[in-house]
Coordinates of C-alpha atoms and ligand atoms in Angstrom, one line a residue:
M1 CA 10.5 -19.8 5.4
Q2 CA 7.0 -21.6 4.8
T3 CA 4.3 -19.2 3.1
F4 CA 0.7 -19.9 3.1
S5 CA -1.6 -18.0 1.1
G6 CA -5.4 -17.2 1.5
V7 CA -7.6 -14.1 0.8
G8 CA -6.9 -11.1 2.4
V9 CA -10.1 -9.3 4.1
A10 CA -8.5 -6.9 6.2
P11 CA -5.1 -5.2 5.8
G12 CA -2.4 -5.1 8.3
R13 CA 1.2 -6.3 8.7
V14 CA 1.7 -7.9 12.0
L15 CA 3.8 -10.3 13.8
G16 CA 3.0 -12.8 16.5
P17 CA 2.6 -16.3 17.9
V18 CA -0.4 -18.7 16.7
R19 CA -2.8 -20.2 18.6
Q20 CA -5.2 -22.7 17.2
M21 CA -8.8 -22.5 18.1
P22 CA -9.4 -26.1 19.6
K23 CA -11.9 -28.1 17.6
P24 CA -15.4 -28.5 18.6
V25 CA -16.1 -31.1 21.2
Q26 CA -17.4 -34.4 19.9
E27 CA -20.4 -36.2 21.5
P28 CA -19.1 -39.3 23.5
R29 CA -20.3 -42.4 22.7
G30 CA -23.0 -44.4 24.5
N31 CA -23.5 -48.1 24.8
V32 CA -19.4 -48.6 25.8
N33 CA -18.6 -51.4 28.2
I34 CA -17.4 -49.9 31.3
P35 CA -14.6 -51.8 32.9
A36 CA -15.3 -53.3 36.1
D37 CA -12.8 -51.7 38.2
V38 CA -14.1 -48.1 37.1
T39 CA -16.4 -47.4 40.0
V40 CA -19.3 -45.1 40.2
E41 CA -17.6 -43.2 43.1
S42 CA -14.3 -42.5 41.2
Q43 CA -16.4 -41.3 38.0
G44 CA -18.6 -39.4 39.9
Q45 CA -15.5 -37.5 41.7
R46 CA -13.8 -37.0 38.3
I47 CA -17.2 -35.2 37.3
K48 CA -17.1 -33.0 40.4
D49 CA -13.2 -32.2 40.0
A50 CA -13.7 -31.4 36.2
A51 CA -17.0 -29.0 36.7
K52 CA -14.7 -27.3 39.6
A53 CA -12.0 -26.7 37.4
V54 CA -13.8 -25.5 34.4
Q55 CA -15.6 -23.1 37.0
A56 CA -12.3 -21.9 38.1
E57 CA -11.0 -21.2 34.7
L58 CA -13.9 -19.0 33.6
R59 CA -13.9 -17.3 36.7
A60 CA -10.0 -16.1 36.3
R61 CA -10.6 -15.5 32.7
A62 CA -13.7 -13.4 33.4
A63 CA -11.8 -11.5 36.2
T64 CA -9.5 -10.1 33.2
A65 CA -11.8 -10.0 30.8
S66 CA -13.9 -6.7 29.6
G67 CA -17.2 -5.8 28.1
E68 CA -19.3 -8.4 26.7
G69 CA -16.7 -11.1 26.7
K70 CA -16.8 -10.6 30.5
E71 CA -20.4 -10.8 30.9
V72 CA -20.6 -14.2 28.7
L73 CA -17.6 -15.5 30.8
E74 CA -19.5 -14.8 34.1
A75 CA -22.8 -16.2 32.7
T76 CA -21.0 -19.2 31.9
A77 CA -18.8 -19.6 35.1
M78 CA -22.3 -19.2 37.0
M79 CA -23.8 -22.3 34.9
A80 CA -20.6 -24.5 35.4
A81 CA -21.0 -23.7 39.3
D82 CA -24.7 -25.1 39.1
P83 CA -24.7 -28.0 41.3
M84 CA -27.7 -29.5 39.3
L85 CA -25.7 -30.5 36.3
V86 CA -23.3 -32.3 38.1
K87 CA -26.0 -33.8 40.5
S88 CA -27.9 -35.2 37.2
A89 CA -25.0 -36.4 35.5
I90 CA -23.6 -38.5 38.7
R91 CA -27.1 -40.1 38.8
L92 CA -26.8 -41.0 35.4
L93 CA -23.4 -43.2 36.4
S94 CA -25.3 -46.0 38.0
P95 CA -26.2 -49.0 36.6
A96 CA -29.5 -48.6 37.9
A97 CA -29.9 -45.5 35.8
P98 CA -32.7 -46.1 32.9
G99 CA -30.6 -47.0 30.0
G100 CA -27.6 -48.5 32.1
A101 CA -24.4 -47.0 33.3
R102 CA -23.0 -44.5 31.2
T103 CA -19.2 -43.1 31.1
A104 CA -18.4 -40.0 32.9
E105 CA -18.2 -37.9 29.5
R106 CA -21.4 -39.8 28.4
A107 CA -23.3 -38.6 31.8
V108 CA -22.3 -35.2 31.3
W109 CA -23.5 -35.0 27.9
E110 CA -26.7 -36.1 28.4
A111 CA -27.7 -34.9 31.7
A112 CA -26.7 -31.4 30.1
A113 CA -29.1 -32.1 27.2
T114 CA -31.9 -32.8 29.8
V115 CA -31.0 -29.3 31.5
A116 CA -31.0 -27.4 28.3
E117 CA -34.3 -29.2 27.1
S118 CA -36.0 -28.2 30.2
L119 CA -34.6 -24.6 30.1
K120 CA -35.8 -24.1 26.6
A121 CA -39.3 -25.4 27.7
L122 CA -39.6 -22.6 30.5
G123 CA -39.1 -20.1 27.3
G124 CA -38.0 -16.5 28.1
Y125 CA -34.6 -15.6 30.1
M126 CA -34.3 -19.3 30.9
A127 CA -34.3 -20.4 27.4
E128 CA -31.5 -17.8 26.6
R129 CA -29.3 -19.8 29.1
V130 CA -29.4 -22.7 27.1
A131 CA -26.5 -21.7 24.9
D132 CA -24.4 -21.2 28.6
V133 CA -25.3 -25.0 29.7
L134 CA -24.2 -26.6 26.3
D135 CA -21.1 -24.4 26.3
V136 CA -20.4 -25.5 29.9
R137 CA -20.9 -29.5 28.8
A138 CA -18.6 -29.0 26.1
R139 CA -15.8 -27.8 28.8
I140 CA -16.7 -30.4 31.1
V141 CA -16.2 -33.0 28.6
S142 CA -13.2 -31.5 27.3
E143 CA -11.4 -31.4 31.0
L144 CA -12.6 -34.8 31.3
R145 CA -10.6 -35.9 28.1
G146 CA -7.5 -33.9 29.2
L147 CA -8.1 -31.8 26.0
P148 CA -8.0 -27.8 25.7
A149 CA -10.9 -26.1 26.6
P150 CA -13.2 -25.3 23.7
G151 CA -13.6 -21.5 22.5
I152 CA -10.8 -18.7 22.2
P153 CA -7.9 -19.7 24.0
A154 CA -6.9 -18.2 27.1
S155 CA -3.5 -16.5 26.8
D156 CA -1.4 -13.8 28.5
V157 CA 0.4 -12.8 25.4
P158 CA -1.4 -11.4 22.3
F159 CA -1.4 -14.0 19.7
I160 CA -2.8 -14.6 16.2
L161 CA -6.1 -16.8 16.2
A162 CA -5.9 -19.3 13.7
A163 CA -9.1 -21.6 12.9
E164 CA -10.9 -23.6 10.7
D165 CA -13.5 -21.0 10.4
L166 CA -15.0 -18.9 13.3
A167 CA -18.9 -18.6 13.9
P168 CA -20.6 -15.5 15.6
A169 CA -20.5 -17.5 19.0
D170 CA -17.0 -18.1 18.9
T171 CA -16.3 -14.7 18.9
A172 CA -18.3 -13.2 22.0
T173 CA -15.5 -13.6 24.1
L174 CA -12.6 -12.4 21.4
D175 CA -10.6 -9.8 23.1
P176 CA -9.0 -7.3 20.7
A177 CA -6.6 -6.8 23.2
K178 CA -5.2 -10.2 22.8
V179 CA -6.0 -11.4 19.3
I180 CA -4.3 -9.2 17.2
A181 CA -5.0 -10.8 13.9
L182 CA -7.2 -13.7 12.2
I183 CA -6.4 -16.8 10.0
T184 CA -8.7 -19.5 8.8
S185 CA -8.1 -22.3 6.5
S186 CA -12.0 -22.1 5.4
G187 CA -14.5 -19.1 5.6
G188 CA -14.9 -16.9 2.1
P189 CA -14.4 -13.2 2.2
Q190 CA -18.2 -12.6 2.9
S191 CA -18.1 -15.0 6.1
H192 CA -18.3 -13.8 9.7
T193 CA -14.8 -14.3 10.5
A194 CA -14.3 -11.5 7.9
I195 CA -17.1 -9.3 9.0
L196 CA -15.9 -9.7 12.5
A197 CA -12.1 -8.9 11.6
R198 CA -13.2 -5.8 9.7
A199 CA -15.5 -5.0 13.0
L200 CA -12.8 -5.1 15.0
G201 CA -10.0 -3.6 12.8
L202 CA -7.9 -6.8 12.9
P203 CA -5.9 -7.7 9.9
A204 CA -7.2 -11.2 8.8
I205 CA -6.9 -14.0 5.9
V206 CA -9.7 -16.4 4.9
A207 CA -9.3 -19.4 3.0
A208 CA -5.7 -20.1 3.6
P209 CA -5.7 -23.8 3.3
G210 CA -3.1 -25.4 6.1
V211 CA -3.0 -22.6 8.5
D212 CA -5.1 -24.7 11.0
G213 CA -2.1 -27.0 11.0
I214 CA 0.6 -24.3 12.2
A215 CA 1.8 -25.4 15.3
D216 CA 0.9 -23.6 18.9
G217 CA 3.4 -20.9 19.6
M218 CA 4.9 -20.9 16.2
E219 CA 5.8 -17.1 15.2
V220 CA 4.4 -15.9 11.7
Y221 CA 4.0 -12.6 9.8
L222 CA 0.9 -11.9 8.2
D223 CA 0.1 -9.4 5.3
G224 CA -3.8 -9.1 5.5
A225 CA -3.4 -7.0 2.1
A226 CA -1.4 -9.2 0.2
G227 CA -3.4 -12.6 2.1
T228 CA 0.2 -14.3 3.0
V229 CA 1.1 -15.9 6.5
T230 CA 4.7 -16.6 6.7
V231 CA 6.1 -18.9 9.4
D232 CA 9.5 -18.0 10.9
P233 CA 9.8 -14.8 9.0
G234 CA 13.1 -12.9 8.5
E235 CA 14.3 -9.7 9.5
D236 CA 12.7 -8.0 6.5
L237 CA 9.3 -8.7 7.1
R238 CA 9.8 -8.0 11.0
L239 CA 10.7 -4.4 9.9
A240 CA 7.7 -4.2 7.6
A241 CA 5.4 -5.3 10.8
K242 CA 7.0 -2.5 12.6
A243 CA 6.6 0.1 9.8
W244 CA 3.1 -1.1 9.6
A245 CA 2.8 -0.6 13.4
N246 CA 4.1 2.7 13.0
Q247 CA 2.1 4.2 10.1
A248 CA -1.2 2.4 11.4
S249 CA -1.8 5.4 14.0
T250 CA -1.1 8.1 11.2
L251 CA -4.3 6.0 9.4
A252 CA -6.7 5.8 12.3
A253 CA -8.6 9.2 12.1
F254 CA -11.2 10.1 9.7
S255 CA -12.1 13.8 9.8
G256 CA -16.1 13.0 9.4
S257 CA -16.6 14.3 6.0
N258 CA -15.1 12.4 2.8
V259 CA -14.3 14.3 -0.2
M260 CA -12.7 13.4 -3.2
A261 CA -10.2 15.1 -4.9
D262 CA -12.1 17.2 -7.0
G263 CA -14.4 18.3 -4.0
F264 CA -17.0 15.7 -4.7
R265 CA -18.6 14.5 -1.3
V266 CA -19.0 10.5 -1.1
P267 CA -20.7 10.3 2.5
L268 CA -19.4 7.6 4.4
L269 CA -21.6 5.8 6.4
A270 CA -20.7 3.0 9.4
N271 CA -22.3 -0.6 9.8
V272 CA -23.6 -1.4 13.2
G273 CA -25.3 -4.1 15.3
T274 CA -26.0 -2.3 18.5
G275 CA -25.9 1.0 20.4
A276 CA -22.5 0.3 21.5
D277 CA -21.3 -0.3 18.0
A278 CA -23.0 3.3 17.0
V279 CA -21.4 5.1 19.9
K280 CA -18.2 3.8 18.7
A281 CA -19.0 4.6 14.9
A282 CA -20.0 7.9 15.9
E283 CA -16.9 8.8 17.5
A284 CA -14.7 7.2 14.8
G285 CA -16.4 10.0 12.5
A286 CA -19.2 8.1 10.7
E287 CA -21.1 10.5 8.7
G288 CA -24.2 8.5 10.0
V289 CA -25.3 4.5 10.0
G290 CA -25.6 2.9 6.4
L291 CA -26.8 -0.5 8.0
L292 CA -28.0 -1.2 11.0
R293 CA -28.3 -5.3 11.4
T294 CA -31.2 -5.6 13.6
E295 CA -31.1 -9.4 13.8
F296 CA -27.6 -8.8 15.5
C297 CA -29.7 -7.0 18.6
F298 CA -31.7 -10.3 18.9
L299 CA -29.1 -13.1 17.6
D300 CA -29.4 -14.9 21.2
R301 CA -33.3 -14.5 21.2
D302 CA -35.6 -17.7 21.1
D303 CA -38.5 -15.6 21.2
E304 CA -39.6 -12.5 19.1
P305 CA -38.6 -9.3 21.1
T306 CA -41.3 -7.3 22.4
V307 CA -41.9 -3.9 20.9
E308 CA -40.3 -2.0 24.0
E309 CA -37.4 -4.0 23.8
Q310 CA -37.0 -3.2 20.0
I311 CA -37.8 0.7 20.8
A312 CA -34.6 0.3 23.3
A313 CA -32.2 -1.4 21.3
Y314 CA -33.0 0.9 18.1
G315 CA -33.2 4.0 20.0
A316 CA -29.9 3.5 21.3
V317 CA -28.5 3.5 18.0
F318 CA -30.5 6.8 16.9
A319 CA -29.4 8.5 20.0
A320 CA -25.5 8.3 18.7
F321 CA -26.5 10.2 15.9
P322 CA -28.8 13.1 16.0
G323 CA -29.7 15.0 13.1
K324 CA -27.8 12.1 10.8
K325 CA -29.0 9.5 8.7
V326 CA -29.5 6.3 10.1
V327 CA -30.5 3.3 8.1
V328 CA -32.2 0.8 9.5
R329 CA -32.4 -2.7 7.9
T330 CA -35.3 -5.0 9.4
L331 CA -34.5 -8.3 10.4
D332 CA -32.6 -10.3 8.1
A333 CA -33.2 -13.7 9.6
G334 CA -31.8 -16.8 8.1
A335 CA -28.7 -18.7 6.1
D336 CA -25.9 -17.7 8.2
K337 CA -27.9 -15.5 10.9
P338 CA -30.7 -17.9 12.0
L339 CA -33.3 -16.7 14.2
P340 CA -35.3 -19.5 16.2
F341 CA -38.4 -17.4 16.1
L342 CA -38.6 -16.8 12.5
T343 CA -36.5 -19.6 10.6
N344 CA -36.8 -22.8 10.1
A345 CA -33.8 -24.7 10.8
D346 CA -34.6 -27.6 8.5
E347 CA -34.9 -26.0 5.3
P348 CA -32.6 -27.8 2.8
N349 CA -31.3 -24.7 1.3
P350 CA -31.3 -21.8 3.8
A351 CA -29.5 -19.3 1.6
L352 CA -32.3 -19.7 -1.0
G353 CA -34.9 -20.5 1.7
V354 CA -37.4 -18.3 3.5
R355 CA -35.0 -15.7 4.9
G356 CA -35.0 -11.5 5.3
Y357 CA -38.0 -10.0 4.1
R358 CA -39.6 -13.3 3.2
T359 CA -40.2 -14.4 6.6
D360 CA -43.2 -12.1 6.5
L361 CA -44.7 -15.0 4.4
T362 CA -44.4 -17.3 7.2
S363 CA -44.4 -15.0 10.4
P364 CA -47.0 -12.3 9.3
G365 CA -46.8 -9.6 11.7
V366 CA -43.3 -9.5 12.9
L367 CA -42.3 -7.1 10.3
E368 CA -45.5 -4.9 11.1
R369 CA -44.5 -4.7 14.7
Q370 CA -40.9 -4.1 14.3
L371 CA -42.0 -1.2 12.0
E372 CA -44.1 0.0 14.8
A373 CA -40.8 -0.3 17.2
I374 CA -38.7 1.8 14.5
A375 CA -41.4 4.5 14.3
A376 CA -41.6 5.1 17.7
A377 CA -37.9 4.9 18.7
E378 CA -37.6 7.6 15.5
A379 CA -40.2 9.5 17.5
V380 CA -38.5 10.1 20.6
N381 CA -35.0 10.6 18.8
Q382 CA -33.3 13.4 16.4
A383 CA -31.8 11.0 13.8
E384 CA -33.3 10.9 10.3
V385 CA -34.5 7.5 9.8
W386 CA -34.6 5.5 6.8
V387 CA -36.0 1.8 6.6
M388 CA -34.9 -0.8 4.1
A389 CA -35.9 -4.6 3.9
P390 CA -33.2 -7.4 2.8
M391 CA -33.4 -10.0 0.4
I392 CA -36.3 -7.9 -2.0
S393 CA -36.6 -9.9 -5.3
T394 CA -39.3 -8.0 -7.1
A395 CA -41.2 -4.7 -7.5
D396 CA -44.3 -6.4 -5.9
E397 CA -42.4 -6.9 -2.7
A398 CA -40.8 -3.5 -2.7
A399 CA -44.0 -2.2 -3.3
H400 CA -45.6 -4.2 -0.2
F401 CA -42.6 -2.9 2.2
A402 CA -43.1 0.6 1.1
S403 CA -47.0 0.2 2.1
L404 CA -46.2 -1.5 5.4
C405 CA -43.7 1.6 5.9
A406 CA -46.3 3.9 5.1
A407 CA -48.8 2.4 7.4
A408 CA -46.1 2.7 10.5
G409 CA -45.6 6.5 9.4
L410 CA -42.3 5.7 8.4
R411 CA -41.3 8.2 5.2
T412 CA -38.5 7.1 3.7
P413 CA -38.6 3.1 2.7
G414 CA -35.8 1.6 0.7
V415 CA -34.7 -1.9 -0.4
M416 CA -31.6 -3.7 -0.2
V417 CA -30.3 -5.0 -3.7
E418 CA -28.9 -8.3 -2.8
V419 CA -30.4 -10.8 -5.0
P420 CA -29.6 -10.3 -8.7
S421 CA -33.3 -10.0 -9.9
A422 CA -33.2 -7.1 -7.8
A423 CA -30.2 -5.6 -9.6
L424 CA -31.6 -6.5 -13.0
T425 CA -35.1 -4.8 -12.6
A426 CA -33.7 -1.9 -10.2
A427 CA -35.6 0.8 -12.6
T428 CA -39.1 -0.8 -11.8
V429 CA -37.9 -1.8 -8.3
L430 CA -37.0 1.7 -7.3
R431 CA -40.0 3.2 -8.6
E432 CA -41.9 1.9 -5.3
V433 CA -39.2 3.0 -3.1
S434 CA -36.8 5.9 -1.7
F435 CA -33.6 4.4 -2.0
A436 CA -31.3 1.2 -2.6
S437 CA -28.5 -0.4 -0.9
L438 CA -26.5 -2.6 -2.7
G439 CA -25.6 -5.7 -0.4
T440 CA -22.5 -6.9 -2.0
N441 CA -21.8 -9.7 0.1
D442 CA -25.3 -11.9 -0.8
L443 CA -25.3 -10.2 -4.2
T444 CA -22.1 -11.9 -5.1
Q445 CA -23.0 -15.3 -3.3
Y446 CA -26.2 -15.2 -5.7
A447 CA -24.7 -14.1 -8.6
M448 CA -21.9 -16.5 -8.7
A449 CA -23.9 -19.0 -7.4
A450 CA -21.3 -19.5 -4.2
D451 CA -21.8 -19.9 -0.9
R452 CA -20.3 -16.9 0.9
Q453 CA -19.1 -19.4 4.2
L454 CA -17.5 -21.8 2.0
G455 CA -13.4 -21.3 2.0
P456 CA -13.1 -23.6 -1.2
L457 CA -15.3 -21.2 -3.2
A458 CA -13.8 -17.7 -1.9
T459 CA -12.2 -16.8 -5.3
L460 CA -15.7 -17.1 -6.7
N461 CA -17.2 -15.3 -4.0
D462 CA -15.1 -11.7 -4.8
P463 CA -16.9 -8.7 -5.0
W464 CA -14.4 -7.6 -7.6
Q465 CA -15.8 -10.4 -10.1
P466 CA -16.7 -8.2 -13.1
A467 CA -20.4 -9.9 -13.4
V468 CA -21.1 -8.6 -9.7
L469 CA -19.6 -5.2 -10.9
Q470 CA -22.2 -5.1 -14.0
L471 CA -25.2 -6.0 -11.4
V472 CA -23.8 -2.7 -9.4
K473 CA -23.6 -0.5 -12.6
L474 CA -27.2 -1.8 -13.6
T475 CA -28.7 -1.1 -10.2
A476 CA -27.1 2.7 -10.3
D477 CA -28.3 3.0 -14.0
G478 CA -31.5 1.9 -13.1
A479 CA -31.8 4.2 -10.1
A480 CA -30.8 7.0 -12.1
A481 CA -33.9 6.0 -14.7
A482 CA -36.1 5.8 -11.6
S483 CA -35.0 9.5 -10.5
A484 CA -35.1 11.1 -14.0
A485 CA -38.8 9.4 -14.2
S486 CA -40.0 10.6 -10.7
G487 CA -38.1 14.2 -10.6
T488 CA -36.9 12.7 -7.3
A489 CA -33.4 11.5 -6.4
K490 CA -33.2 7.8 -5.5
P491 CA -29.8 6.9 -3.9
V492 CA -28.0 3.8 -4.1
G493 CA -25.6 3.1 -1.6
V494 CA -23.4 0.2 -0.6
C495 CA -23.6 -1.5 2.8
G496 CA -21.8 -4.8 2.1
E497 CA -18.1 -5.7 2.8
A498 CA -17.1 -4.5 -0.7
A499 CA -17.1 -0.4 0.5
A500 CA -14.5 -1.3 2.9
D501 CA -11.9 -2.0 0.4
P502 CA -10.5 1.2 -0.5
A503 CA -9.6 0.5 -4.2
L504 CA -13.1 -1.2 -4.7
A505 CA -14.7 1.4 -3.0
V506 CA -13.0 3.8 -5.7
V507 CA -14.7 1.7 -8.2
L508 CA -17.9 1.6 -6.3
V509 CA -18.2 5.2 -6.7
G510 CA -17.0 5.4 -10.3
L511 CA -20.2 3.1 -11.0
G512 CA -22.6 5.8 -9.5
V513 CA -22.9 4.7 -6.1
A514 CA -23.7 7.8 -3.8
T515 CA -22.7 6.6 -0.3
L516 CA -20.5 3.7 1.1
S517 CA -21.2 2.2 4.6
M518 CA -18.8 0.0 6.3
S519 CA -17.3 -1.3 9.7
A520 CA -16.3 2.0 11.4
R521 CA -12.4 0.8 11.5
A522 CA -12.1 0.9 7.6
L523 CA -13.6 4.7 7.3
A524 CA -10.1 6.5 7.6
A525 CA -8.3 3.8 5.1
V526 CA -11.1 4.7 2.5
S527 CA -11.5 8.1 2.9
T528 CA -7.9 8.6 2.7
V529 CA -7.7 6.9 -0.8
L530 CA -10.9 8.4 -2.4
A531 CA -9.3 12.1 -1.2
T532 CA -6.6 10.8 -3.7
V533 CA -9.0 10.6 -6.8
T534 CA -11.3 12.8 -8.6
M535 CA -15.0 11.5 -10.1
A536 CA -13.4 11.3 -13.5
Q537 CA -10.7 9.1 -12.2
A538 CA -12.8 6.8 -10.7
Q539 CA -15.4 6.7 -13.3
Q540 CA -12.2 5.8 -15.6
L541 CA -11.1 3.3 -12.8
A542 CA -14.5 1.4 -13.0
A543 CA -14.5 1.2 -17.0
V544 CA -11.0 -0.7 -16.3
A545 CA -12.6 -3.1 -13.8
L546 CA -15.7 -3.9 -15.9
A547 CA -13.8 -4.7 -18.6
A548 CA -11.6 -6.9 -16.7
S549 CA -11.5 -10.5 -17.7
S550 CA -11.7 -11.8 -13.9
A551 CA -11.8 -10.7 -10.6
S552 CA -8.1 -10.8 -10.1
A553 CA -7.4 -9.0 -13.2
A554 CA -9.8 -6.5 -12.2
R555 CA -8.3 -5.7 -8.9
Q556 CA -4.8 -5.7 -10.4
A557 CA -5.4 -3.2 -12.8
V558 CA -7.5 -1.0 -10.5
R559 CA -4.5 -1.2 -7.7
A560 CA -2.0 -0.5 -10.5
Q561 CA -3.4 3.0 -11.1
L562 CA -3.6 3.5 -7.1
P563 CA -0.1 3.5 -5.9
I564 CA -1.0 4.9 -2.6
L565 CA -2.2 1.5 -1.7
D566 CA 1.3 -0.3 -1.7
E567 CA 2.6 2.8 0.3
L568 CA -0.1 2.5 3.2
G569 CA -0.2 -1.3 3.0
L570 CA -3.6 -1.4 2.3
Ligands
PEP601 C1 -24.5 -7.9 2.0 O1 -25.3 -9.0 2.1 O2 -23.8 -7.4 1.4 C2 -25.1 -7.2 3.3 C3 -24.6 -6.3 3.8 O3 -26.0 -8.0 4.3 P1 -25.4 -9.0 5.6 O4 -23.8 -9.2 5.1 O5 -25.8 -8.9 6.7 O6 -25.7 -10.4 4.7
MG602 MG1 -27.4 -9.8 3.1

């Protein structure tokens, strides 16, 4: 038995064959000498055959896929069938073409780049097809090279997906009926792989060096809480996977009202990105939405969505939660979530650059139009709408955001606390707004100066770091001071991934956090564990975690006092 260790980011004990995510397709070299016996005709035929094979494969996959994945596959299949790309690639094979003859791979690469450029220039809907063209290009080049197609591998049987890391675009076609767990050699606990895994309820481990080298088809056992992957597991681990499958169904339900052992209420809310997510979250019992990531509605857009489009997107979320709280976050573009109409791809340090609220400096008007759309969507729905800005660093920024909200007629402005300066000055920041929400993903990356996407920094990038917990406490204490000074409650919630870790959720509540927002899949586990502790016990566990000398010591000391976690495999 060989065991790989990483950082467990979503619990679960499962058994299954590994399928490796193919490596990204490399650009074919230009200026290659083409042997005299390779004819333009034979190369042209290879391109036609490869395009046909890609099209057939995509159509077959679309036929068995569902939801968003099906749409993506159908759109890509249509693009593969477009004769324009094949024709322009064939033209580039000729020695008479500008720049001379190319190999079939190079000709497809360049032809697709030209098609992509012209679609981009047309703007709007056509520009949104650029990603499809580039995907088709990668598939045709892989086919020509005899390599596996890029993207999530097709499979008839459920499998554990292994990769170096997953990007948001890779995961659009991820079918949770086929992919039963995720393991990556890179990627931090706050990376997109981790967020996606939690959203889909898939057990996952990140930053496990070597897992991207496990042979395709090899059976492994994965424990998402322990962070271990075992190749060729023995009988005891097979039984553990079976036991998990049986008890996971009992953990699947959340009553819709989270109560601690002493009757203390801590509302559990959901993190969502779209109306469809919101419907699922409401079905899962979420007591509202604690984070609507509005940039997720427009990740594939090259241009600013119109106010009408925004009203429709936000209204779909509000409609799922009549009479309940929905916290809308204004566009958090930049770093791991670039939006071409707001962010500059050439910034040297995107995580420290013009991102989140700061894009108001470089693209004035976008924020005002978004607030106008949120207010208009609120007016025709029954949800209780709160609005917050991401990446707020100073009280002045908070005051400016609050003034824009007031001008738009939005009554409950707030800020995300994810920059350490905002945590350190929470009492003054909260003087300006009605609430705060701790974004522990970014707060951890900035407190520890460790890029949240980097696997090698995963140990630093851990919200259990006592330094991060100190910042959470400072924020809660600052908000309490601002509440006392103003005579109005200024609640602090957590909407980072930390809230979805049941043990850490207990600590956060003990530190003074009033609400927790998480992927809907985590609600049941978090409420099951919170129901076993009183507020006094949570406060005692928070003190234990704060006093620990390291993240792992904090985690261990708290977990030791919550035996229910091991019983449930959490
Ligand atoms: C966070 O930073 O914790 C957060 C919730 O925002 P995002 O993960 O979208 O940056
Ligand atoms: Mg953030």
